Short mmCIF file of N, CA and C in Angstrom, two decimals:
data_model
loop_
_atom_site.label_atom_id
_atom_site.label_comp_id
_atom_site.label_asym_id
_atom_site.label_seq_id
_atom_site.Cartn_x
_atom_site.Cartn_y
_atom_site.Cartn_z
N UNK A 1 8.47 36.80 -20.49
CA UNK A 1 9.35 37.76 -19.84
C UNK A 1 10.34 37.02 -18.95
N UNK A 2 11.78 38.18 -18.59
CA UNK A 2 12.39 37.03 -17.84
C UNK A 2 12.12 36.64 -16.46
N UNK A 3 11.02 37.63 -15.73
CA UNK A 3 10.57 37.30 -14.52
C UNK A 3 9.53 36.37 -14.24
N UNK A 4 8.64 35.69 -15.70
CA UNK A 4 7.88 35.01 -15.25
C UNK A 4 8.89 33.61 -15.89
N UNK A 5 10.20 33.63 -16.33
CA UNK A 5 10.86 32.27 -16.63
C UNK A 5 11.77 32.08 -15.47
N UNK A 6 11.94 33.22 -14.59
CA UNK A 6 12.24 32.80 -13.37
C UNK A 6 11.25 32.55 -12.14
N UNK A 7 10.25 33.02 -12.31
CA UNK A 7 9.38 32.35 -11.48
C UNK A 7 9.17 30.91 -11.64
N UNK A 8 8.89 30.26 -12.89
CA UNK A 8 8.54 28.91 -13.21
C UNK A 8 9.46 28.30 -13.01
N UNK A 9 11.01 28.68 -13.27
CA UNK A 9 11.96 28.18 -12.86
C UNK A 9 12.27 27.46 -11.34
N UNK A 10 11.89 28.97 -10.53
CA UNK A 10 11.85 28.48 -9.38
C UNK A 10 10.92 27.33 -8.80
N UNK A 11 9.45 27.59 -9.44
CA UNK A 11 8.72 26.95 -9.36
C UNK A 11 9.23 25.19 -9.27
N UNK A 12 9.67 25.03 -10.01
CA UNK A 12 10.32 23.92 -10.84
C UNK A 12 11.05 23.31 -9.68
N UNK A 13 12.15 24.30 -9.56
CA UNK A 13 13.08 23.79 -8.44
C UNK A 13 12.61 23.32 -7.04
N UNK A 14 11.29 24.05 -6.84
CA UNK A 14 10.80 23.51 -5.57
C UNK A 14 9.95 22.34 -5.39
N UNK A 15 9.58 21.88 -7.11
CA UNK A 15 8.92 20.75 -6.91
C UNK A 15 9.50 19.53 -6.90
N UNK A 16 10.48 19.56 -7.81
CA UNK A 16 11.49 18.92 -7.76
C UNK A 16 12.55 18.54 -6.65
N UNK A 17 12.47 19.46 -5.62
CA UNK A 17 12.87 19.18 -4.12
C UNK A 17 11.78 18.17 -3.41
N UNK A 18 10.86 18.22 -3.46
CA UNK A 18 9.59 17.78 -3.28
C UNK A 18 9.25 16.49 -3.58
N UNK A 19 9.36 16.01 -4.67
CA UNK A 19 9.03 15.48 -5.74
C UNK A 19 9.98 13.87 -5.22
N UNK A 20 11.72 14.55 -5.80
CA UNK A 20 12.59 13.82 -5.17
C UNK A 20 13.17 13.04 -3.47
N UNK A 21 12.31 13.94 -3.00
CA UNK A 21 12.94 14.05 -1.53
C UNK A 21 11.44 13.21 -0.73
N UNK A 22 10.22 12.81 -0.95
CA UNK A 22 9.31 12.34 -0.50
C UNK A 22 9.84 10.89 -0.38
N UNK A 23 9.16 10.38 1.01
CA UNK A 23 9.47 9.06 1.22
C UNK A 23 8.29 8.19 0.29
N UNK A 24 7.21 8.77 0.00
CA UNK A 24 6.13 7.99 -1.19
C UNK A 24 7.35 7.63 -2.55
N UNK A 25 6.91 6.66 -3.26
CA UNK A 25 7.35 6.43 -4.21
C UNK A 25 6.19 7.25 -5.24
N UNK A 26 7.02 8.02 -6.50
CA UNK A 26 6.14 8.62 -6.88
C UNK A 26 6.47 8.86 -8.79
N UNK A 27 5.55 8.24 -9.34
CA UNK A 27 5.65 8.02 -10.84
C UNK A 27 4.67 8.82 -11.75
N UNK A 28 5.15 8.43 -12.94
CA UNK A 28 3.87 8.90 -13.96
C UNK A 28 3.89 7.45 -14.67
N UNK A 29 2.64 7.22 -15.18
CA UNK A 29 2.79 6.17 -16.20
C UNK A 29 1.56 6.43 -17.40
N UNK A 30 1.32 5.90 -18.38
CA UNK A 30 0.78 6.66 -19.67
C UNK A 30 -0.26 5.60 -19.22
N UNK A 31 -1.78 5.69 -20.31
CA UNK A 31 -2.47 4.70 -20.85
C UNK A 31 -2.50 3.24 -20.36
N UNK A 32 -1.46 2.98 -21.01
CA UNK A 32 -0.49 1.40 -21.04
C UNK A 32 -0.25 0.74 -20.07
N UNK A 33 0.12 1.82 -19.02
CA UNK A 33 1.12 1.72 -17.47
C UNK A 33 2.69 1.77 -17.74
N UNK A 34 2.67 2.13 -18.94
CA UNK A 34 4.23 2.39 -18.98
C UNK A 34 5.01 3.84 -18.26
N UNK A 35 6.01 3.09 -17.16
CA UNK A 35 6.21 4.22 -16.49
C UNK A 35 7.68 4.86 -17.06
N UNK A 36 6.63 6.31 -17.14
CA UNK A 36 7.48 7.48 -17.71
C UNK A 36 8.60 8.04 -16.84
N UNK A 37 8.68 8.11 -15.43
CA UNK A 37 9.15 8.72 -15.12
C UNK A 37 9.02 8.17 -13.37
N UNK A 38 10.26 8.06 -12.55
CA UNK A 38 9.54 7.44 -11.43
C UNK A 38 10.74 8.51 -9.86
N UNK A 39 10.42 8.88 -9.07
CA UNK A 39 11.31 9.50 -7.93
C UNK A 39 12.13 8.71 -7.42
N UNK A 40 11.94 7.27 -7.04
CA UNK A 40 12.69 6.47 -6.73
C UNK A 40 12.29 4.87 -6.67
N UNK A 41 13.34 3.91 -6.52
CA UNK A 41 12.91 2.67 -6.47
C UNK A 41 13.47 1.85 -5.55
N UNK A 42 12.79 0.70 -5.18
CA UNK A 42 13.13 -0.12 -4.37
C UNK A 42 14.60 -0.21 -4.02
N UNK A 43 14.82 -1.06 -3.41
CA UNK A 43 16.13 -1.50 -2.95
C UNK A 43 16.50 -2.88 -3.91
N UNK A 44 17.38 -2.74 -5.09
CA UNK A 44 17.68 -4.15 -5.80
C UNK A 44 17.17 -3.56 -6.98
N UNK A 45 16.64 -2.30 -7.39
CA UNK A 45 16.36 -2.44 -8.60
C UNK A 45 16.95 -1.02 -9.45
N UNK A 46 17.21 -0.88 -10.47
CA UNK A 46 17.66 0.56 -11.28
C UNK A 46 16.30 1.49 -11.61
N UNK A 47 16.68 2.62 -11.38
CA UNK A 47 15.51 3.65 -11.76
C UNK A 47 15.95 3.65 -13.17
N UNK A 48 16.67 3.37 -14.08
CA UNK A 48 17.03 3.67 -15.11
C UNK A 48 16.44 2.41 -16.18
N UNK A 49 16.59 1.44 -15.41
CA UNK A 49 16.05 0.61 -15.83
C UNK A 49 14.69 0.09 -15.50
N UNK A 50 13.40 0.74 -14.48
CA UNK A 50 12.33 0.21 -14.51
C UNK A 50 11.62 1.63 -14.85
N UNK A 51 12.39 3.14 -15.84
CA UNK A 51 11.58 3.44 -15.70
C UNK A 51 11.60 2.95 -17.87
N UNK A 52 10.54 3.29 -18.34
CA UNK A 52 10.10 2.32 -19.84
C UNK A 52 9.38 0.80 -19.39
N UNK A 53 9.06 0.62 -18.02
CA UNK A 53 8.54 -0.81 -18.14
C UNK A 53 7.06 -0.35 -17.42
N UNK A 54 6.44 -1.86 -17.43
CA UNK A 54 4.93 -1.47 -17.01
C UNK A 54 4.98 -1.42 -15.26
N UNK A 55 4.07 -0.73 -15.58
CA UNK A 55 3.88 -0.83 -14.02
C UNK A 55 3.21 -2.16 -12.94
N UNK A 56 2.45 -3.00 -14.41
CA UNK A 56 1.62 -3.74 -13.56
C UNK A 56 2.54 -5.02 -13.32
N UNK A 57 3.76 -5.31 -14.20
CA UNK A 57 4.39 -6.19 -14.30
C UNK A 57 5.33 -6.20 -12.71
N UNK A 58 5.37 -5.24 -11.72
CA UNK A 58 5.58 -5.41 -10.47
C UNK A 58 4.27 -5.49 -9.64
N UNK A 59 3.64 -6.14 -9.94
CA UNK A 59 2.41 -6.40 -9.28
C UNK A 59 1.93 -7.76 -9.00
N UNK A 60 1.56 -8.30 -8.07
CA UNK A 60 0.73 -9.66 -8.23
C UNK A 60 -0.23 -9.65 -9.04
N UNK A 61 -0.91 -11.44 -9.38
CA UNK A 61 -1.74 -11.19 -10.24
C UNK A 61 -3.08 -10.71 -10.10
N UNK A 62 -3.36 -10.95 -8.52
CA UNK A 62 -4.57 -10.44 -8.23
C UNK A 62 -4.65 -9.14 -8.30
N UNK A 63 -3.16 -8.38 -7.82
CA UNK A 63 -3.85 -6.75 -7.68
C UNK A 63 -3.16 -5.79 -9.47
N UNK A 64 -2.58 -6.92 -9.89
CA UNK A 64 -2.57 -6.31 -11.19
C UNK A 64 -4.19 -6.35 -12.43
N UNK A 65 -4.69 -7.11 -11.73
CA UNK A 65 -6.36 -6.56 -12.79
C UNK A 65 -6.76 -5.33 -12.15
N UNK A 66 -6.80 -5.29 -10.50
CA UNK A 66 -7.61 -4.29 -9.76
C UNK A 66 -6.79 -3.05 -10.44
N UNK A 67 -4.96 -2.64 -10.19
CA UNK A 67 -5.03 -1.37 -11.09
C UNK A 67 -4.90 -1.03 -12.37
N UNK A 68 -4.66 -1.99 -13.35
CA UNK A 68 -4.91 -2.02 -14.50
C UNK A 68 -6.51 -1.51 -14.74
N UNK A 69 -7.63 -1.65 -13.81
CA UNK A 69 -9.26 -1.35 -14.49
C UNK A 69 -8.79 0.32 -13.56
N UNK A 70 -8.36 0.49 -12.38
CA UNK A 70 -7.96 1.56 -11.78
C UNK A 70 -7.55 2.55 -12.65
N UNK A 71 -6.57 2.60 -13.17
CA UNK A 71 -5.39 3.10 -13.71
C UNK A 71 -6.82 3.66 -15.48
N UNK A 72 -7.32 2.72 -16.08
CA UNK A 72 -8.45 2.70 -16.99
C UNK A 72 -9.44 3.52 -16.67
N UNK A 73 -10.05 3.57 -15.38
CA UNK A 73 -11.15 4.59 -14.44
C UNK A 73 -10.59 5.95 -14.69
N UNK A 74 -9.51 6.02 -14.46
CA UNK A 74 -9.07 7.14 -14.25
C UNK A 74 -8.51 8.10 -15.28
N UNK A 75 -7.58 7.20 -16.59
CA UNK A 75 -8.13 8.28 -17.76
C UNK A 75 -9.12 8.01 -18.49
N UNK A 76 -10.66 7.24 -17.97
CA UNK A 76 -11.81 7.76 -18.56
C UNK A 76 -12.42 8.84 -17.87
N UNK A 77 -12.33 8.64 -17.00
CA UNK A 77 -13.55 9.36 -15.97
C UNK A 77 -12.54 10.66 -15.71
N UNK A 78 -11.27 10.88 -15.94
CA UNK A 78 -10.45 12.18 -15.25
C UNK A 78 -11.08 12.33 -13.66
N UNK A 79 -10.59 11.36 -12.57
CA UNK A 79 -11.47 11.41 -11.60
C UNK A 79 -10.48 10.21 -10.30
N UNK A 80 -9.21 10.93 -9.97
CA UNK A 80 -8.58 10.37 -8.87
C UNK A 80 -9.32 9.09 -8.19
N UNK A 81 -8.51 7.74 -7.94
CA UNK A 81 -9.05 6.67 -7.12
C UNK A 81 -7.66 6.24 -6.33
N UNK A 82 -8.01 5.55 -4.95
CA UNK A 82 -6.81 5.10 -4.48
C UNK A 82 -7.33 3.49 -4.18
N UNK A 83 -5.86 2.87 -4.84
CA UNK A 83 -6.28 1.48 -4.36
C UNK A 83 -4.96 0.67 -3.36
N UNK A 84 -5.49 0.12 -2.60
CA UNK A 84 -4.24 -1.01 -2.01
C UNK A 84 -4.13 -2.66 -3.22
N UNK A 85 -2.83 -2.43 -2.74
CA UNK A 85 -1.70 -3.45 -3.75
C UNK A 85 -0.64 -3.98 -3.02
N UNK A 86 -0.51 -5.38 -3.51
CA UNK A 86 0.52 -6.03 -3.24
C UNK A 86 1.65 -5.88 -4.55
N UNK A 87 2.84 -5.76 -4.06
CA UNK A 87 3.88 -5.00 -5.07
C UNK A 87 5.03 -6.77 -5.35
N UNK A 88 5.21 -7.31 -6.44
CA UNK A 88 6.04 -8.14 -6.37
C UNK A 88 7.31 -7.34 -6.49
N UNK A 89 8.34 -7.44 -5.64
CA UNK A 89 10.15 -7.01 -5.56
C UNK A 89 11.15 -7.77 -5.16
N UNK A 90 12.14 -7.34 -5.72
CA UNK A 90 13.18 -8.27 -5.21
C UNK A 90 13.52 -8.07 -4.11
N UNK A 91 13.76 -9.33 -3.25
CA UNK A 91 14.21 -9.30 -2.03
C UNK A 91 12.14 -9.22 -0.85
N UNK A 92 11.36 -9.78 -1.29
CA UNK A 92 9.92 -9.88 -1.16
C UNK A 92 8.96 -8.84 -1.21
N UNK A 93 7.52 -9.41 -1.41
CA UNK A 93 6.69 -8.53 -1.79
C UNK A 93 6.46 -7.26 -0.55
N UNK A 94 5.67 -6.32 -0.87
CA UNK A 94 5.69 -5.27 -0.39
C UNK A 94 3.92 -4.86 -0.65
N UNK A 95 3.21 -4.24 0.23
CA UNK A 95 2.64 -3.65 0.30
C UNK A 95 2.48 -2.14 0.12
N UNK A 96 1.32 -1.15 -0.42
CA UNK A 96 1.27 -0.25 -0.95
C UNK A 96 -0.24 0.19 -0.58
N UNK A 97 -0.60 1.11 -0.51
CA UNK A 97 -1.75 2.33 -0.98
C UNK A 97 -1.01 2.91 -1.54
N UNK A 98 -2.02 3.46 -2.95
CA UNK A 98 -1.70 3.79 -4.21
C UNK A 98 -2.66 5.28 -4.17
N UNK A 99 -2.21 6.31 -4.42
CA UNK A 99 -3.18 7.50 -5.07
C UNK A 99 -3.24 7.85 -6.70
N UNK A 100 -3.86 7.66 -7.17
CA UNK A 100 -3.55 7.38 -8.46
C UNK A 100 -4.79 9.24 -9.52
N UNK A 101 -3.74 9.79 -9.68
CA UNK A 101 -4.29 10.89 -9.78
C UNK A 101 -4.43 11.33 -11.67
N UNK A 102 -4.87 12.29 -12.32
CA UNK A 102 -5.00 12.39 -13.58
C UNK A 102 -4.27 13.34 -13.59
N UNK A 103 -3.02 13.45 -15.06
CA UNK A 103 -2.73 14.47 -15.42
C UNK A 103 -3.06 15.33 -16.97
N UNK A 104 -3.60 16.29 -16.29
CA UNK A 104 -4.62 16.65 -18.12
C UNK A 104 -3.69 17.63 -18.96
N UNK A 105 -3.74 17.51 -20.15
CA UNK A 105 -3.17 18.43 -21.28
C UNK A 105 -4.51 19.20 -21.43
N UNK A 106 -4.93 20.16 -21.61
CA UNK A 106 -5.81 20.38 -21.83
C UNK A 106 -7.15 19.55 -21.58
N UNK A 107 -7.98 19.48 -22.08
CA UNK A 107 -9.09 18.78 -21.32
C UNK A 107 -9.16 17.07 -21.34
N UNK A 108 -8.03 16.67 -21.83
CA UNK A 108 -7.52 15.37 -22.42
C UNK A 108 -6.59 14.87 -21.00
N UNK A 109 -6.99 13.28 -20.43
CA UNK A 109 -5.66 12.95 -19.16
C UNK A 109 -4.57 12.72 -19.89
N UNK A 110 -3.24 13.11 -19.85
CA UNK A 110 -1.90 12.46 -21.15
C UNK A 110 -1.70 11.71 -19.94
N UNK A 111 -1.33 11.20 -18.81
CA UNK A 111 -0.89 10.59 -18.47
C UNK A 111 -1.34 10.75 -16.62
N UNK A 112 -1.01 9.50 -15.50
CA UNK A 112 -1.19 9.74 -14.40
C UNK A 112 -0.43 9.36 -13.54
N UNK A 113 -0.47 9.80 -12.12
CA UNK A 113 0.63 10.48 -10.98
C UNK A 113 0.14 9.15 -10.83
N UNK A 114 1.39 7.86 -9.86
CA UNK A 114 0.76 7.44 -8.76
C UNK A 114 1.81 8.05 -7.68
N UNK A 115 0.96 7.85 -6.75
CA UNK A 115 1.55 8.13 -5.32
C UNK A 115 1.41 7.16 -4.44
N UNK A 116 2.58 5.92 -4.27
CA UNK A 116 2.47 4.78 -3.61
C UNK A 116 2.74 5.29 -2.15
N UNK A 117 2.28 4.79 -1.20
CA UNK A 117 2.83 4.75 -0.04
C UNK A 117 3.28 2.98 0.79
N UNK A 118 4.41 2.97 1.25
CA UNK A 118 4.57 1.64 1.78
C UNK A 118 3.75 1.55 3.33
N UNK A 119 2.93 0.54 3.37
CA UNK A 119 2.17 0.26 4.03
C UNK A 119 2.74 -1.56 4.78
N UNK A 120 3.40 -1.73 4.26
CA UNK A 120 3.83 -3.27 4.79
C UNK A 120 3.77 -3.53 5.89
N UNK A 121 4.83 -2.62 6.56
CA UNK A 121 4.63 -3.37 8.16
C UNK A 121 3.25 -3.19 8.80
N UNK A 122 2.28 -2.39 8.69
CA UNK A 122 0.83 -2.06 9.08
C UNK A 122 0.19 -3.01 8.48
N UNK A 123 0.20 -3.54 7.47
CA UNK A 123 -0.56 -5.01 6.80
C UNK A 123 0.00 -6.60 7.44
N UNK A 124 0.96 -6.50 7.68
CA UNK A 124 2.10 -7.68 8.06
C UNK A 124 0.97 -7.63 9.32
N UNK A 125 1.78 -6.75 10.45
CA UNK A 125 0.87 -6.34 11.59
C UNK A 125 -0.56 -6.50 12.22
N UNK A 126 -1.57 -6.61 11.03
CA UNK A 126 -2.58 -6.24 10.80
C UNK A 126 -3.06 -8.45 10.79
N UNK A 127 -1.86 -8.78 9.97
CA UNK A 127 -2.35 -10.19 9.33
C UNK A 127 -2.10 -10.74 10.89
N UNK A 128 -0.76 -10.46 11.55
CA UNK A 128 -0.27 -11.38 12.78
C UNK A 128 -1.50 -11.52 13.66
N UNK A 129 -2.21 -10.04 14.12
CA UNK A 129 -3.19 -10.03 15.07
C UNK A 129 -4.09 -11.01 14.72
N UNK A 130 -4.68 -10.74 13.17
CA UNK A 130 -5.57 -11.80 12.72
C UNK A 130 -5.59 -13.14 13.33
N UNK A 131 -4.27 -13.59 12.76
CA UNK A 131 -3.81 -14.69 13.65
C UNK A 131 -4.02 -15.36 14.69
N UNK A 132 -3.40 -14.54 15.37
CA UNK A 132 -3.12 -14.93 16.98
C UNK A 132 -4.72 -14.79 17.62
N UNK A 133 -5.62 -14.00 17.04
CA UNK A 133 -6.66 -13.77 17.53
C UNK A 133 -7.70 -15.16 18.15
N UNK A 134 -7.86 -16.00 16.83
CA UNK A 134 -8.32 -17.69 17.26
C UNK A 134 -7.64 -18.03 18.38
N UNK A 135 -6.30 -18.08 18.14
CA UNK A 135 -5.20 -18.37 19.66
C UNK A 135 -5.76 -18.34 20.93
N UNK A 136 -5.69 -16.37 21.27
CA UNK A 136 -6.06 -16.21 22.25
C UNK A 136 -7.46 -16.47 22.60
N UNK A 137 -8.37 -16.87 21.59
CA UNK A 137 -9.77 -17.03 22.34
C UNK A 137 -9.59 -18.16 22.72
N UNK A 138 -8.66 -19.18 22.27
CA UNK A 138 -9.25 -20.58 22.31
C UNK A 138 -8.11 -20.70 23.85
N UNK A 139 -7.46 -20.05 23.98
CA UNK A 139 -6.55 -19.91 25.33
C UNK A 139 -7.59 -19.05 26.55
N UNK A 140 -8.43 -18.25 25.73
CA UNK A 140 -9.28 -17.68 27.06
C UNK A 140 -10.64 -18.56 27.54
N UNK A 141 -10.71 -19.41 26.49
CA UNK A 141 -11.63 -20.67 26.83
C UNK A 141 -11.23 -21.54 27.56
N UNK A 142 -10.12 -21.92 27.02
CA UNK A 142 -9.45 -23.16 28.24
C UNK A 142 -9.84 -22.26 29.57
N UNK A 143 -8.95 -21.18 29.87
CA UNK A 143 -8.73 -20.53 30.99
C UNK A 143 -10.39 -20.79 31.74
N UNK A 144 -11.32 -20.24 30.88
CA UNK A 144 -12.60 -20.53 31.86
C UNK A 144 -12.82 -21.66 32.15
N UNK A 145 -12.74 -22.82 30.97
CA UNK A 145 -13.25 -24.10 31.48
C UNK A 145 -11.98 -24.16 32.69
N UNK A 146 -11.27 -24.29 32.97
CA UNK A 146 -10.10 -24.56 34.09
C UNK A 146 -11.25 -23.84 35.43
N UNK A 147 -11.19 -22.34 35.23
CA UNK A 147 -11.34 -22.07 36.50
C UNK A 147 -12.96 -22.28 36.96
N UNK A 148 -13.45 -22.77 35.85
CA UNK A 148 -15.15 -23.29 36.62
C UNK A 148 -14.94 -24.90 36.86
N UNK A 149 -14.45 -25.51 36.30
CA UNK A 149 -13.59 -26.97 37.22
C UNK A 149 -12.93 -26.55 38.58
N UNK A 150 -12.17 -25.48 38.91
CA UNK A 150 -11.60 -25.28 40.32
C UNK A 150 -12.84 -24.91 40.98
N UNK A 151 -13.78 -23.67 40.72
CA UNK A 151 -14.72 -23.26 41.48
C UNK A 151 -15.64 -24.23 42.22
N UNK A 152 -16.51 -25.62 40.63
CA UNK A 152 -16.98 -26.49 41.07
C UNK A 152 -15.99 -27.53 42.14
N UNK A 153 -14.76 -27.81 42.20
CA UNK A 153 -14.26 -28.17 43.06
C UNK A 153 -14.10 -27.51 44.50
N UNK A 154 -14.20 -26.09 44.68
CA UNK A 154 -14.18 -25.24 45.57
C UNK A 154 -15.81 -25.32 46.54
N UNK A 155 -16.66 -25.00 45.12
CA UNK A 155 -18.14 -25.83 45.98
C UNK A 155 -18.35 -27.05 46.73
N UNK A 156 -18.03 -27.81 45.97
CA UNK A 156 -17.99 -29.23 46.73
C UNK A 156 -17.47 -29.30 48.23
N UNK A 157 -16.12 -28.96 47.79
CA UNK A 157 -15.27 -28.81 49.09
C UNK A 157 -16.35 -28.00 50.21
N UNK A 158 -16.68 -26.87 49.76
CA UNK A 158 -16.96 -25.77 50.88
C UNK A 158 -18.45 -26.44 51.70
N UNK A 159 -19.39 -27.69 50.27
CA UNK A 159 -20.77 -28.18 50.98
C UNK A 159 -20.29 -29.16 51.70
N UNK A 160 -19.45 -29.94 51.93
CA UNK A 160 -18.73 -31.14 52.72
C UNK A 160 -18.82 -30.11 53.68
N UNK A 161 -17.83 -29.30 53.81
CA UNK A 161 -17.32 -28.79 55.73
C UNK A 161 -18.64 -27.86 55.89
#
């Protein structure tokens, strides 16, 4: 009827507001990881041109096994997983949490959502503290050995007078 092809219609239009307009990066990719269809892309690269390519091929090599068996979990099992990933891009890598969801034709997954989120500066962030952490202990050690050298000098002094 024409009220339920304008409902879906609308339907349509609002996901597609949605869809497009999210700061997540947000794809489909088949089986393979070939991505079908993607909302947007990096900075330096064509949506026209990364969407037909794999997905894992922007990936490092370590976190390209983890969602490649991910991405496998998920149209066996029809059963959402989220994983963190390091993203290789132009202009440097990038960090990600991934929601990686099933989309079913009938009781069959044809294909699945990811839903990246950029996480970089919170990982970057995350590594610096790491860091600096040895730093500051080995700076709050000095600091004690210093001030129990002044104290023991302060004793001394104070058993003399």
């Amino acid at each position: 009827t024409s009220e339920s092809l304008r409902q879906l219609t609308a339907s349509e239009a609002r996901f597609r507001v949605l869809f497009e307009t999210s700061m997540d990066v947000i794809f489909m990719v088949d089986e393979h990881g070939i991505i079908q269809y993607i909302n947007h892309v990096h900075e330096g690269l064509e949506k026209s041109k990364v969407i037909g390519t794999s997905f894992y091929d922007y990936q490092t090599a370590d976190t390209r096994l983890v969602l490649e068996a991910g991405v496998r979990s998920v149209f066996k099992s029809g059963k959402s997983r989220v994983i963190d990933h390091e993203a290789v891009l132009k202009g440097g890598n990038r960090f990600y949490t991934s929601s990686i969801a099933p989309i079913f034709e009938g009781d069959r997954v044809s294909n699945v959502a990811v839903i990246a989120r950029d996480n970089t500066e919170k990982v970057l962030a995350k590594r610096s503290v790491e860091e600096m952490n040895p730093r500051l202990e080995q700076k709050v050690e000095e600091g004690q050995e210093e001030f129990e050298n002044i104290n023991t000098e302060v004793e001394r002094f104070v058993y003399t007078v």
